[in-house]
GROMACS .gro file of C-alpha atoms in nm:
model
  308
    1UNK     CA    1  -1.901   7.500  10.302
    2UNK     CA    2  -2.149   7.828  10.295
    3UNK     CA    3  -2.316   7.934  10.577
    4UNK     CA    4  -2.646   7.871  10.396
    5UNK     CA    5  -2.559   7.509  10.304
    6UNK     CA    6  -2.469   7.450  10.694
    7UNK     CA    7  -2.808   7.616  10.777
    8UNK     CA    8  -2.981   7.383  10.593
    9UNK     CA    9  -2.824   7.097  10.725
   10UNK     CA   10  -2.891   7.202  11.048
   11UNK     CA   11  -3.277   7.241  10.968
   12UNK     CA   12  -3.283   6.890  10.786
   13UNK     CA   13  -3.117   6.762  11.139
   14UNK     CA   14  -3.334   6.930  11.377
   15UNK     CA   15  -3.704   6.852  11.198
   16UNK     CA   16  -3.578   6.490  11.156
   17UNK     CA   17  -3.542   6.447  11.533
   18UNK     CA   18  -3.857   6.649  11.581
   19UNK     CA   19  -4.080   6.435  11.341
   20UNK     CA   20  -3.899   6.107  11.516
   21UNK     CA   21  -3.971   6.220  11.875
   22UNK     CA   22  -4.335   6.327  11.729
   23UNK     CA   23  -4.409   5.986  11.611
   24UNK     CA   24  -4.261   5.814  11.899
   25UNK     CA   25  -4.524   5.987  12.089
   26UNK     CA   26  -4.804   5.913  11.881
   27UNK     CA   27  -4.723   5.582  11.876
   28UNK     CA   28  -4.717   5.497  12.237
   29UNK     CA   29  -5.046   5.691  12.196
   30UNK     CA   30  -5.190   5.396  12.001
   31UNK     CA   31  -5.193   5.185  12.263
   32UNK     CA   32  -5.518   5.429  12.456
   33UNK     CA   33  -5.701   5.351  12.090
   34UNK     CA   34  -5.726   4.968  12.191
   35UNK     CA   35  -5.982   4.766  12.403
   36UNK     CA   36  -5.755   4.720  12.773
   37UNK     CA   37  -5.529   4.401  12.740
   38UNK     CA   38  -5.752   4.100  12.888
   39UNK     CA   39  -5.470   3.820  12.743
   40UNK     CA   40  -5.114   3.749  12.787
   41UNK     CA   41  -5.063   3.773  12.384
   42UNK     CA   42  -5.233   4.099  12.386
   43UNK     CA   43  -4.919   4.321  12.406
   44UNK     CA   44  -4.765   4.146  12.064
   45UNK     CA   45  -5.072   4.279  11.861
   46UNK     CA   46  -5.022   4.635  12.062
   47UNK     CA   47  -4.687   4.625  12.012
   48UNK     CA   48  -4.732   4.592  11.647
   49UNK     CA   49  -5.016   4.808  11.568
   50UNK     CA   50  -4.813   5.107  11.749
   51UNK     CA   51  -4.507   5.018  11.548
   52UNK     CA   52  -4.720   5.106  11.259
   53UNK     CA   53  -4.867   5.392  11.382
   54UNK     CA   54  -4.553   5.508  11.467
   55UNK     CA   55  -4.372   5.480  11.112
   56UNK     CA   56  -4.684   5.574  10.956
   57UNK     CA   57  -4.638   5.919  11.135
   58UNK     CA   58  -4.285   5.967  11.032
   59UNK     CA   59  -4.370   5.921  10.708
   60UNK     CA   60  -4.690   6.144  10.690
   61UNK     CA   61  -4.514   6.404  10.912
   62UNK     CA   62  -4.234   6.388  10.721
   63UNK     CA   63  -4.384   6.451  10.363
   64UNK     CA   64  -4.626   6.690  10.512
   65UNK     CA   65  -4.318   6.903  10.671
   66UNK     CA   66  -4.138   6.917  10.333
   67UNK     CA   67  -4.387   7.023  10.113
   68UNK     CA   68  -4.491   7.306  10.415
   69UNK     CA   69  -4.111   7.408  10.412
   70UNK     CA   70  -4.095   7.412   9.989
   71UNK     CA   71  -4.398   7.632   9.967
   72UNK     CA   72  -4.286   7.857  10.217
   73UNK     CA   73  -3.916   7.881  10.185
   74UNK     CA   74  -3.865   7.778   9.785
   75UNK     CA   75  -4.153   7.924   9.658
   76UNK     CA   76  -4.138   8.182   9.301
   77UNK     CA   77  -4.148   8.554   9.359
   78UNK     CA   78  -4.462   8.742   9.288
   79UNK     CA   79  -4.441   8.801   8.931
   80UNK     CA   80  -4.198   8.513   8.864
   81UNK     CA   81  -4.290   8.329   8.528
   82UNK     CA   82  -3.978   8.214   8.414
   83UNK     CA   83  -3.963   7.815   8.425
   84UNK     CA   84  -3.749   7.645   8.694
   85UNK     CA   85  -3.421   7.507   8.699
   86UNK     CA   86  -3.362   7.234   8.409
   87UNK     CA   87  -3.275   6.883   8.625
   88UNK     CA   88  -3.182   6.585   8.393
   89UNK     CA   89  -3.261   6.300   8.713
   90UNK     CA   90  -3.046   6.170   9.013
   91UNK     CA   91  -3.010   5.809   8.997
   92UNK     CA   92  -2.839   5.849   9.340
   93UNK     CA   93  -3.186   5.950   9.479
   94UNK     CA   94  -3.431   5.716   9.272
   95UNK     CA   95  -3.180   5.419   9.376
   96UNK     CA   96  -3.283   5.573   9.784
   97UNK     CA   97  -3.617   5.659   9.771
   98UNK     CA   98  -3.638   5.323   9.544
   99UNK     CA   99  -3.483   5.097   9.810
  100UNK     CA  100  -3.649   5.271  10.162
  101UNK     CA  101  -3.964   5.152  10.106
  102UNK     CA  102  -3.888   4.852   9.982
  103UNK     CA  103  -3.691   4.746  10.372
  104UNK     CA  104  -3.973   4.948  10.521
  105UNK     CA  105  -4.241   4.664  10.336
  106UNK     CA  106  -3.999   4.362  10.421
  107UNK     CA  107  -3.925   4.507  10.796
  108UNK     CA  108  -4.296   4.494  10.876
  109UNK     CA  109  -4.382   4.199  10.683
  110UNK     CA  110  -4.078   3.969  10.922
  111UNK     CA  111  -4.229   4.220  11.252
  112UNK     CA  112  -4.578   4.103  11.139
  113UNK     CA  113  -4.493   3.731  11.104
  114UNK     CA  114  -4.316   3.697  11.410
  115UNK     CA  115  -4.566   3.773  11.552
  116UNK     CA  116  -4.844   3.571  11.400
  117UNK     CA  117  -4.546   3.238  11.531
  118UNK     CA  118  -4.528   3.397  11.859
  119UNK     CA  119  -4.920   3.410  11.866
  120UNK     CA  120  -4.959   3.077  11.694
  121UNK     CA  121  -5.267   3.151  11.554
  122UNK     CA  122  -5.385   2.839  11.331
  123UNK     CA  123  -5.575   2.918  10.991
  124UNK     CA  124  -5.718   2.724  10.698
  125UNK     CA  125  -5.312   2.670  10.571
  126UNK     CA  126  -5.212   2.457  10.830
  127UNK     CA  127  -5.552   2.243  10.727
  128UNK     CA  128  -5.332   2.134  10.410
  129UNK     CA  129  -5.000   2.156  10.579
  130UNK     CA  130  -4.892   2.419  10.373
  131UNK     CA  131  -4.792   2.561  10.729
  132UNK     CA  132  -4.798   2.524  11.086
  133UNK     CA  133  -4.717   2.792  11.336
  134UNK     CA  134  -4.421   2.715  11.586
  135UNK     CA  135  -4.380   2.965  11.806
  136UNK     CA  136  -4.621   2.817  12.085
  137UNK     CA  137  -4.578   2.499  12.042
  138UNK     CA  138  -4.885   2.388  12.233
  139UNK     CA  139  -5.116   2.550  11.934
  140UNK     CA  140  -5.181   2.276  11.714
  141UNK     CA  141  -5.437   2.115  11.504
  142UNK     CA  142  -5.619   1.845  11.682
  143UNK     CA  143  -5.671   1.651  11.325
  144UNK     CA  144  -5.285   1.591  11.290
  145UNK     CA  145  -5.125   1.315  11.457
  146UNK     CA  146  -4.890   1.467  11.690
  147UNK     CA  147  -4.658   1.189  11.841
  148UNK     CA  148  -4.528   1.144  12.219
  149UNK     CA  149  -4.797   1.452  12.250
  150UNK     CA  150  -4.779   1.500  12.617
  151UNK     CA  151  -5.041   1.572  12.895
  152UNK     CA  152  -5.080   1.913  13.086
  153UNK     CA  153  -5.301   1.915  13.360
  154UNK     CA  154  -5.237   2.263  13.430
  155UNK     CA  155  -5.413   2.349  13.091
  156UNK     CA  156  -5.757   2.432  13.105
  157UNK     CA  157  -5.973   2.247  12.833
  158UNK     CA  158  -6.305   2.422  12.709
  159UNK     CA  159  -6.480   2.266  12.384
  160UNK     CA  160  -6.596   2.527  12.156
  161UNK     CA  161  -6.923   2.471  11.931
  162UNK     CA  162  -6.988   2.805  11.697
  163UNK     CA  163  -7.318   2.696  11.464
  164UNK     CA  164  -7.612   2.925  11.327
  165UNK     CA  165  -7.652   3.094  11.502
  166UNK     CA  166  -7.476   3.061  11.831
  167UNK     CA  167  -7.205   3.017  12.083
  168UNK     CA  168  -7.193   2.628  12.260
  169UNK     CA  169  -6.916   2.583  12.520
  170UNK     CA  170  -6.862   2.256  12.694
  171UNK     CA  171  -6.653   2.208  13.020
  172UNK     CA  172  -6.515   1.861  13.025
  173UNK     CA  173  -6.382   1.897  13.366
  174UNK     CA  174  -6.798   1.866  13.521
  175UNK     CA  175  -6.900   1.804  13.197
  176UNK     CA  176  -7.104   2.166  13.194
  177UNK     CA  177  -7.255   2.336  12.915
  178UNK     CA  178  -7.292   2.694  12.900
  179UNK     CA  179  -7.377   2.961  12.629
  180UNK     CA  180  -7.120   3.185  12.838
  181UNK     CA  181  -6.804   3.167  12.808
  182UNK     CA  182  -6.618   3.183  13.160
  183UNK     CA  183  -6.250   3.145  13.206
  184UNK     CA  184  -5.967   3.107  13.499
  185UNK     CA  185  -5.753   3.389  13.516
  186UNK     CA  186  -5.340   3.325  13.472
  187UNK     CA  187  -5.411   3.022  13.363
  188UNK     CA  188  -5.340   2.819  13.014
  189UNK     CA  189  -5.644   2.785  12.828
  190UNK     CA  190  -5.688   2.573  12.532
  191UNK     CA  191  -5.990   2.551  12.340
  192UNK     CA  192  -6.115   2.285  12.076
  193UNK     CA  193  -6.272   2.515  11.843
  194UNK     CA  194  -6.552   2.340  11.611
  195UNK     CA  195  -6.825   2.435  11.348
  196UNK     CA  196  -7.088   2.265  11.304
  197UNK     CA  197  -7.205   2.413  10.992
  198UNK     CA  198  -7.017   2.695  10.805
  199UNK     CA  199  -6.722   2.890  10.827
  200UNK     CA  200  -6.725   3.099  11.167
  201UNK     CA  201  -6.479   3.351  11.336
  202UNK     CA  202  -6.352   3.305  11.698
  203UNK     CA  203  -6.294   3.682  11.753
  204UNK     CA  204  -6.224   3.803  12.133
  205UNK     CA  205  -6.114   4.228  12.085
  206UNK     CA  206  -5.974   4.282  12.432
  207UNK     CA  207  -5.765   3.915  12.367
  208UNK     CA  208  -5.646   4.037  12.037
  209UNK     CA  209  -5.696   3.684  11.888
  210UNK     CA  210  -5.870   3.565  11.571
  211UNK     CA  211  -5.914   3.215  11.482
  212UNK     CA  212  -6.136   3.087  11.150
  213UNK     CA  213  -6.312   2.790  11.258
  214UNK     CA  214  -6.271   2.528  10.989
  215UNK     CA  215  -6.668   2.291  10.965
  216UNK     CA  216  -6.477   1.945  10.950
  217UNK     CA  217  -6.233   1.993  11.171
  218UNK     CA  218  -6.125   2.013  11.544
  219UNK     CA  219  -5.814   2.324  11.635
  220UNK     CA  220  -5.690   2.353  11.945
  221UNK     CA  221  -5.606   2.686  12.032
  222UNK     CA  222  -5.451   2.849  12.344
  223UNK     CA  223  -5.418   3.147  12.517
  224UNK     CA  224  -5.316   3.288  12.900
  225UNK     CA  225  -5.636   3.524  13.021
  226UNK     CA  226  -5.508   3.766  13.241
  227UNK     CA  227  -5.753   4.063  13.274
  228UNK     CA  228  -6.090   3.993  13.535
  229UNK     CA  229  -6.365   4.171  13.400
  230UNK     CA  230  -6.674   4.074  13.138
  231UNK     CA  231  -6.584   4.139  12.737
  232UNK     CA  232  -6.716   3.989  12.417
  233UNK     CA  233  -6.673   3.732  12.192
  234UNK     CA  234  -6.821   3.774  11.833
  235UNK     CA  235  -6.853   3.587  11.492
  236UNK     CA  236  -6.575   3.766  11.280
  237UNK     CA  237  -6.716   3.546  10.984
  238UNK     CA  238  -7.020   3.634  10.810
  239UNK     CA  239  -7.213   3.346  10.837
  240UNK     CA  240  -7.541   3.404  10.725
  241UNK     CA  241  -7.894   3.646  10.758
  242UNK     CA  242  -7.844   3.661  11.136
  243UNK     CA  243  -7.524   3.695  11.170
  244UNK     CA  244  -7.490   3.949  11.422
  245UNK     CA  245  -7.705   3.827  11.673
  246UNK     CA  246  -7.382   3.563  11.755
  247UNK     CA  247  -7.201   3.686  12.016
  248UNK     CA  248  -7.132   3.579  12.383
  249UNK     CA  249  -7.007   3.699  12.692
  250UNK     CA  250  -6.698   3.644  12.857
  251UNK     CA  251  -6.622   3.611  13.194
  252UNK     CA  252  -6.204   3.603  13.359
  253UNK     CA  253  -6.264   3.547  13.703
  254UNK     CA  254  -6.027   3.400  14.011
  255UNK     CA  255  -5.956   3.007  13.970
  256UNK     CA  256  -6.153   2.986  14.298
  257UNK     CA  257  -6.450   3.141  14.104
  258UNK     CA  258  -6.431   2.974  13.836
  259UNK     CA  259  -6.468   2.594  13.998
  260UNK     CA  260  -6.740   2.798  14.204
  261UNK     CA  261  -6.941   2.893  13.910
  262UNK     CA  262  -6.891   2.488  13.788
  263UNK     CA  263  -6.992   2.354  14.077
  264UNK     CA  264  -7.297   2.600  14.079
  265UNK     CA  265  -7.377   2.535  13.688
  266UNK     CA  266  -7.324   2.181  13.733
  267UNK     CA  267  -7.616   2.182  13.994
  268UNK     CA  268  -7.822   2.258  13.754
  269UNK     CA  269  -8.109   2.116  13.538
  270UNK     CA  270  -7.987   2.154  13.142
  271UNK     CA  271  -8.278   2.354  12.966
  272UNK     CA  272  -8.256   2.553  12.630
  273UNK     CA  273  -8.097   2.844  12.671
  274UNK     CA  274  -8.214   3.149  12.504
  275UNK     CA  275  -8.158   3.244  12.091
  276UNK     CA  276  -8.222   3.559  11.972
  277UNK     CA  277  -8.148   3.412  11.628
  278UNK     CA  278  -8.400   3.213  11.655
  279UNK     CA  279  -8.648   3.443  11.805
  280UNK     CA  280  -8.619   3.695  11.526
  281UNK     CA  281  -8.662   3.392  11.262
  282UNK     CA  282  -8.999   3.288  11.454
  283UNK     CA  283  -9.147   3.659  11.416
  284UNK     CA  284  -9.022   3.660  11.050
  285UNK     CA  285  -9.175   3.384  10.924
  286UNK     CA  286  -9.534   3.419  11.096
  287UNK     CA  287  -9.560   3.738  10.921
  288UNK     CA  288  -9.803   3.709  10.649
  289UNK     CA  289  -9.591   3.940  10.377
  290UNK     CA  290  -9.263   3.790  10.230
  291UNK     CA  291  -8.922   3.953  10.229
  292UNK     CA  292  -8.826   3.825   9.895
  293UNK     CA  293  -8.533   3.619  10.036
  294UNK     CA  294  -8.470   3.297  10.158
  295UNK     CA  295  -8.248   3.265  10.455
  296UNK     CA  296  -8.175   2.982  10.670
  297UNK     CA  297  -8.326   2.844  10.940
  298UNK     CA  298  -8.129   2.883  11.261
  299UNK     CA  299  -8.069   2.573  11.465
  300UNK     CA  300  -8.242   2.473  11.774
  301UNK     CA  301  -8.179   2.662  12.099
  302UNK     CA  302  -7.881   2.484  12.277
  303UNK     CA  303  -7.962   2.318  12.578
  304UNK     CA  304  -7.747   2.403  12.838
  305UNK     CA  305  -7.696   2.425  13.195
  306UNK     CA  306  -7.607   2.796  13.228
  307UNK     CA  307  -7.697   3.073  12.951
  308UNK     CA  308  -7.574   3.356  13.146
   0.00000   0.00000   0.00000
């Protein structure tokens, strides 16, 4: 073997590792681009996303190294016209560069949906059993008939009521309504999630969970909190002209400050809580010019016995 061909092999070797251990860094880097981790199924969606990052760096590295190296190594002299070598095809390297991407697609699409089981995140499929998500058992859609289903106190039940334009949740335990949504740290939660008019979104960023909220029908879903702090919960549905006013706050605290803030909020008097949705419709339709649309009238303030 030339010197020259060994060279070459040795340059192929040496940026490979160097573009790997470049990506490997940015990938780990990915995880400083996300909201912190305020839920125990937080680190599968980080885990993911910086698996992507990290392959999509290779890749763009790795193309952008060897068209740098071909321009400046391979390039035609000065006053070079003649036309390049003849090359008739290499099936050997169409077959490759053929079947690489076709693994890379079917490695992230069996990554991606073991993670969706592990998550158990419930969507309009499982509505006409065309699917239902077993890796947490536990997530499960209240509609079906699940036999022998069995009791556990240690979960924490909130009902869920998304409508236009707002966030209702309902605390069976001192039967407590709030238009905040507060929640026991390291500790199962499982929500009834229900719509009382359109499709809505129950979108939490720093919990890395999504779940559409079918009108019609009741789905539990669950998660561990983890993370004390405030963060937000929004409408990841467009649901209608005031769409973005729906969003809530939410609140991890201690167990111990959690059945402290029932307690307190079950002390008090329910009265309607404030809706910016509805403000902004009330100003809207005394003016005495019209938009030119027709939206929808939000519903009534909830009444509840904290709004936060």
């Amino acid at each position: 073997m030339k010197i020259r061909q060994i060279l070459n092999i040795l340059t192929l070797m040496t940026g490979v590792v160097a573009i790997t251990l470049i990506s490997i860094g940015i990938g780990k880097q990915a995880y400083s681009w996300l909201p912190p981790q305020a839920a125990a199924e937080s680190h599968l969606i980080d885990d993911l996303f910086s698996f992507l990052v990290t392959l999509g760096a290779f890749i763009f590295l790795g193309v952008t190294s060897t068209v740098l190296y071909s321009i400046t190594f391979h390039r035609a002299n000065q006053y070079d016209l003649s036309d390049g070598p003849h090359i008739e095809g290499n099936v050997i390297l169409e077959v490759v560069w053929t079947a690489i991407p076709i693994m890379l697609v079917l490695w992230i699409a069996n990554y991606s949906y073991q993670v969706y089981e592990e998550m158990g995140i419930q969507g309009p499929a499982q509505l006409v059993h065309l699917h239902n998500p077993i890796g947490m058992q536990s997530a499960f859609a209240a509609d079906q008939e699940t036999p022998d289903e069995v009791v556990d106190e240690s979960v924490e039940k909130i009902d869920v009521l998304a409508k236009q334009w707002s966030w209702v949740f309902h605390y069976p335990e001192k039967n407590v309504t709030s238009t905040e949504l507060h929640l026991p740290s390291d500790r199962r939660i499982r929500l009834a999630l229900q719509s009382q008019d359109v499709l809505h979104g129950f979108y939490i960023p720093a919990f890395r969970l999504k779940q559409d909220i079918i009108p019609g029908h009741t789905i539990d879903f669950e998660f561990t909190p983890i993370r004390p702090g405030k963060y937000s919960l929004t409408d990841s549905q467009y649901s209608g002209t005031y769409f973005a006013t729906m969003q809530a706050n939410v609140i991890i605290e201690s167990p111990e400050k959690y059945h402290e803030w029932l307690e307190k909020a079950a002390s008090h008097i329910p009265t309607p809580a404030k809706n910016q949705a509805a403000s902004e419709y009330a100003q809207t339709s005394g003016q005495s010019f019209k938009t030119g649309w027709e939206t929808v009238k939000p519903a009534a303030p909830p009444v509840v016995n904290f709004s936060g």
